[in-house]
């Protein structure tokens, strides 16, 4: 199928190609704005203070590469089962499965940021601070870290950080548009009726030498 044939086919079914994406977008609008709960993100930051001694006797506090490796280890430790379980127990929660926890760090610094996203802004802030508190003692226990000091405690977020409802509606519209095009093309491919003289010539390999016009209202 050429591009011109595709455009002609879409023009023939233009109403369907327009209606389906609009229906998908409207449906997603109601789901996103009336069924999806607001999410809040609380962020806390901390500084990893490496031990001044290691097995080689070098000062890790002045060795940026080694310090960054330890910072990356602490970032991994923040999302470990032990730290997460301790934070949940401290807050009296069964688990933190309802919250999304992410850790970020720059390649040239020993500052870590922990983001906790959930539907309850107060609990999200409490979890972020609990994670930062618990990781310090565990890092000193299992790693060569002097301490993990909290730089900024997480505050209760005042405005939601998600979901991105506009993006959801736009994606639903584009998905509906692609689905409409796919359905139109598929139906056309499955339609085996011969609809014009050109298709007769293409199928039979014979020229059309005559046509019988259709007379409307004739007997």
Coordinates of C-alpha atoms in Angstrom, one line a residue:
X1 CA 0.0 0.0 0.0
X2 CA 1.4 3.3 -1.1
X3 CA 1.2 6.5 1.0
X4 CA -1.3 8.0 -1.4
X5 CA -3.5 4.9 -1.0
X6 CA -3.2 5.1 2.7
X7 CA -4.2 8.7 2.8
X8 CA -7.2 8.0 0.5
X9 CA -8.2 5.1 2.8
X10 CA -8.0 7.3 5.9
X11 CA -9.9 10.0 4.2
X12 CA -12.7 7.5 3.4
X13 CA -12.9 6.5 7.1
X14 CA -12.1 10.0 8.4
X15 CA -14.9 10.0 11.0
X16 CA -13.7 6.8 12.6
X17 CA -10.1 8.0 12.6
X18 CA -11.1 11.1 14.5
X19 CA -13.7 9.7 16.8
X20 CA -11.6 6.8 18.2
X21 CA -8.7 9.0 19.5
X22 CA -11.1 11.5 21.0
X23 CA -13.0 8.7 22.8
X24 CA -9.7 7.3 24.2
X25 CA -8.5 10.8 25.3
X26 CA -11.9 11.5 27.0
X27 CA -11.9 8.2 28.7
X28 CA -8.3 8.7 30.0
X29 CA -9.3 12.2 31.1
X30 CA -12.0 10.9 33.4
X31 CA -9.7 8.1 34.7
X32 CA -6.8 10.5 35.3
X33 CA -8.7 13.3 36.9
X34 CA -11.4 11.5 38.8
X35 CA -9.9 8.0 39.6
X36 CA -6.2 8.6 40.1
X37 CA -5.1 9.9 43.4
X38 CA -2.6 12.7 43.8
X39 CA 1.0 11.7 44.6
X40 CA 3.5 13.7 46.7
X41 CA 7.2 13.5 46.7
X42 CA 9.4 14.2 49.8
X43 CA 13.1 14.6 49.4
X44 CA 16.0 14.4 51.9
X45 CA 19.7 14.8 51.3
X46 CA 22.7 13.5 53.2
X47 CA 26.5 13.6 53.0
X48 CA 28.6 10.5 53.1
X49 CA 31.7 11.0 55.3
X50 CA 34.2 8.2 54.4
X51 CA 36.5 6.8 57.0
X52 CA 40.0 8.3 57.0
X53 CA 41.7 5.0 56.9
X54 CA 41.4 2.0 54.5
X55 CA 43.3 -1.2 54.0
X56 CA 46.0 0.6 52.1
X57 CA 46.4 3.4 54.6
X58 CA 45.3 6.1 52.1
X59 CA 43.0 8.9 53.0
X60 CA 39.6 8.2 51.4
X61 CA 38.3 11.5 52.4
X62 CA 40.7 13.1 49.8
X63 CA 40.4 10.4 47.2
X64 CA 37.4 11.4 45.1
X65 CA 37.2 8.2 43.2
X66 CA 37.2 6.0 46.2
X67 CA 34.8 8.3 48.0
X68 CA 32.4 8.2 45.1
X69 CA 32.5 4.4 45.1
X70 CA 31.5 4.4 48.8
X71 CA 28.7 6.9 48.1
X72 CA 27.3 4.6 45.4
X73 CA 27.4 1.8 47.8
X74 CA 25.5 3.8 50.4
X75 CA 23.0 4.7 47.6
X76 CA 22.4 1.0 47.0
X77 CA 22.2 0.4 50.7
X78 CA 19.4 2.9 51.0
X79 CA 17.0 0.7 49.0
X80 CA 18.1 -2.6 50.6
X81 CA 15.6 -4.8 52.4
X82 CA 17.3 -4.2 55.7
X83 CA 17.1 -0.4 55.6
X84 CA 13.6 -0.3 54.2
X85 CA 12.4 -2.9 56.8
X86 CA 13.9 -0.9 59.6
X87 CA 12.4 2.3 58.4
X88 CA 8.9 0.7 58.1
X89 CA 9.2 -0.8 61.6
X90 CA 10.3 2.5 63.1
X91 CA 7.1 4.2 61.6
X92 CA 4.8 1.3 62.6
X93 CA 4.2 0.3 58.9
X94 CA 3.9 -3.2 57.7
X95 CA 6.0 -2.4 54.6
X96 CA 6.7 0.4 52.2
X97 CA 5.3 -1.2 49.1
X98 CA 2.8 1.6 48.6
X99 CA 5.7 4.2 48.2
X100 CA 8.2 4.7 45.5
X101 CA 11.8 5.1 46.7
X102 CA 14.5 6.5 44.5
X103 CA 18.1 7.6 45.2
X104 CA 20.2 9.9 43.2
X105 CA 23.8 11.2 43.4
X106 CA 26.1 13.2 41.3
X107 CA 29.3 11.7 40.0
X108 CA 31.5 14.4 41.6
X109 CA 30.0 14.7 45.0
X110 CA 29.3 12.6 48.1
X111 CA 25.8 14.1 48.6
X112 CA 22.9 11.7 48.2
X113 CA 19.2 12.6 47.6
X114 CA 16.4 10.2 48.6
X115 CA 13.0 10.8 47.1
X116 CA 9.9 9.1 48.5
X117 CA 6.6 9.3 46.5
X118 CA 3.2 8.3 47.8
X119 CA -0.4 9.4 48.3
X120 CA 0.2 10.6 51.9
X121 CA 2.5 13.6 52.0
X122 CA 3.2 13.3 55.8
X123 CA 4.1 9.7 55.7
X124 CA 6.2 10.2 52.6
X125 CA 8.3 12.8 54.5
X126 CA 8.5 10.6 57.6
X127 CA 9.8 7.6 55.4
X128 CA 12.4 9.7 53.7
X129 CA 13.8 10.9 57.1
X130 CA 13.6 7.4 58.6
X131 CA 15.6 6.0 55.6
X132 CA 18.3 8.6 56.1
X133 CA 18.5 8.0 59.8
X134 CA 18.7 4.2 59.6
X135 CA 21.2 4.1 56.7
X136 CA 23.9 5.8 58.8
X137 CA 24.1 3.2 61.5
X138 CA 23.9 0.3 59.0
X139 CA 26.6 1.9 56.7
X140 CA 28.9 2.2 59.7
X141 CA 28.3 -1.4 60.6
X142 CA 28.8 -3.1 57.2
X143 CA 31.0 -0.6 55.2
X144 CA 34.1 1.6 55.7
X145 CA 32.0 4.7 56.4
X146 CA 32.5 7.1 59.3
X147 CA 29.0 8.5 59.1
X148 CA 26.1 9.5 56.8
X149 CA 25.1 13.0 57.9
X150 CA 21.7 14.4 57.0
X151 CA 22.0 17.7 55.2
X152 CA 18.3 18.6 54.7
X153 CA 15.4 16.8 56.4
X154 CA 12.5 16.1 54.2
X155 CA 9.6 18.5 54.7
X156 CA 6.0 17.7 54.0
X157 CA 5.2 18.5 50.4
X158 CA 2.4 21.1 49.9
X159 CA 1.6 20.3 46.2
X160 CA 1.3 17.0 44.4
X161 CA 4.1 15.9 42.1
X162 CA 2.0 13.6 40.0
X163 CA 0.5 11.9 38.2
X164 CA 1.2 13.7 35.0
X165 CA -2.4 13.7 33.8
X166 CA -1.9 15.8 30.7
X167 CA 0.7 13.4 29.5
X168 CA -1.6 10.4 30.1
X169 CA -4.4 12.1 28.1
X170 CA -1.9 12.9 25.2
X171 CA -0.6 9.3 25.2
X172 CA -4.2 8.0 25.1
X173 CA -5.0 10.2 22.2
X174 CA -2.0 9.1 20.2
X175 CA -2.7 5.4 21.1
X176 CA -6.2 5.8 19.8
X177 CA -5.0 7.4 16.6
X178 CA -2.6 4.6 15.9
X179 CA -5.2 2.0 16.8
X180 CA -7.7 3.7 14.4
X181 CA -5.2 3.7 11.5
X182 CA -4.3 0.0 12.2
X183 CA -8.0 -1.0 12.3
X184 CA -8.8 0.8 9.1
X185 CA -5.8 -0.8 7.3
X186 CA -6.5 -4.2 8.7
X187 CA -10.2 -4.1 7.7
X188 CA -9.2 -3.0 4.2
X189 CA -6.7 -5.8 3.8
X190 CA -9.3 -8.4 5.0
X191 CA -11.9 -7.1 2.5
X192 CA -11.4 -9.3 -0.6
X193 CA -14.2 -7.8 -2.7
X194 CA -13.4 -6.5 -6.1
X195 CA -14.4 -2.9 -6.1
X196 CA -13.3 -1.4 -9.4
X197 CA -12.0 -2.2 -12.9
X198 CA -8.4 -1.7 -11.9
X199 CA -8.6 -4.5 -9.4
X200 CA -10.1 -6.8 -12.0
X201 CA -7.2 -6.1 -14.4
X202 CA -4.7 -6.6 -11.5
X203 CA -6.2 -9.9 -10.4
X204 CA -6.9 -11.5 -13.8
X205 CA -4.2 -10.0 -15.8
X206 CA -6.7 -9.1 -18.6
X207 CA -7.8 -5.7 -19.9
X208 CA -11.3 -4.5 -19.2
X209 CA -13.0 -4.0 -22.6
X210 CA -16.4 -2.8 -21.5
X211 CA -18.4 -1.6 -18.6
X212 CA -22.1 -1.7 -17.7
X213 CA -23.1 1.5 -15.9
X214 CA -25.3 1.4 -12.9
X215 CA -28.6 3.2 -13.5
X216 CA -30.3 4.5 -10.4
X217 CA -34.0 4.3 -10.4
X218 CA -34.1 2.3 -13.7
X219 CA -36.1 -0.8 -14.4

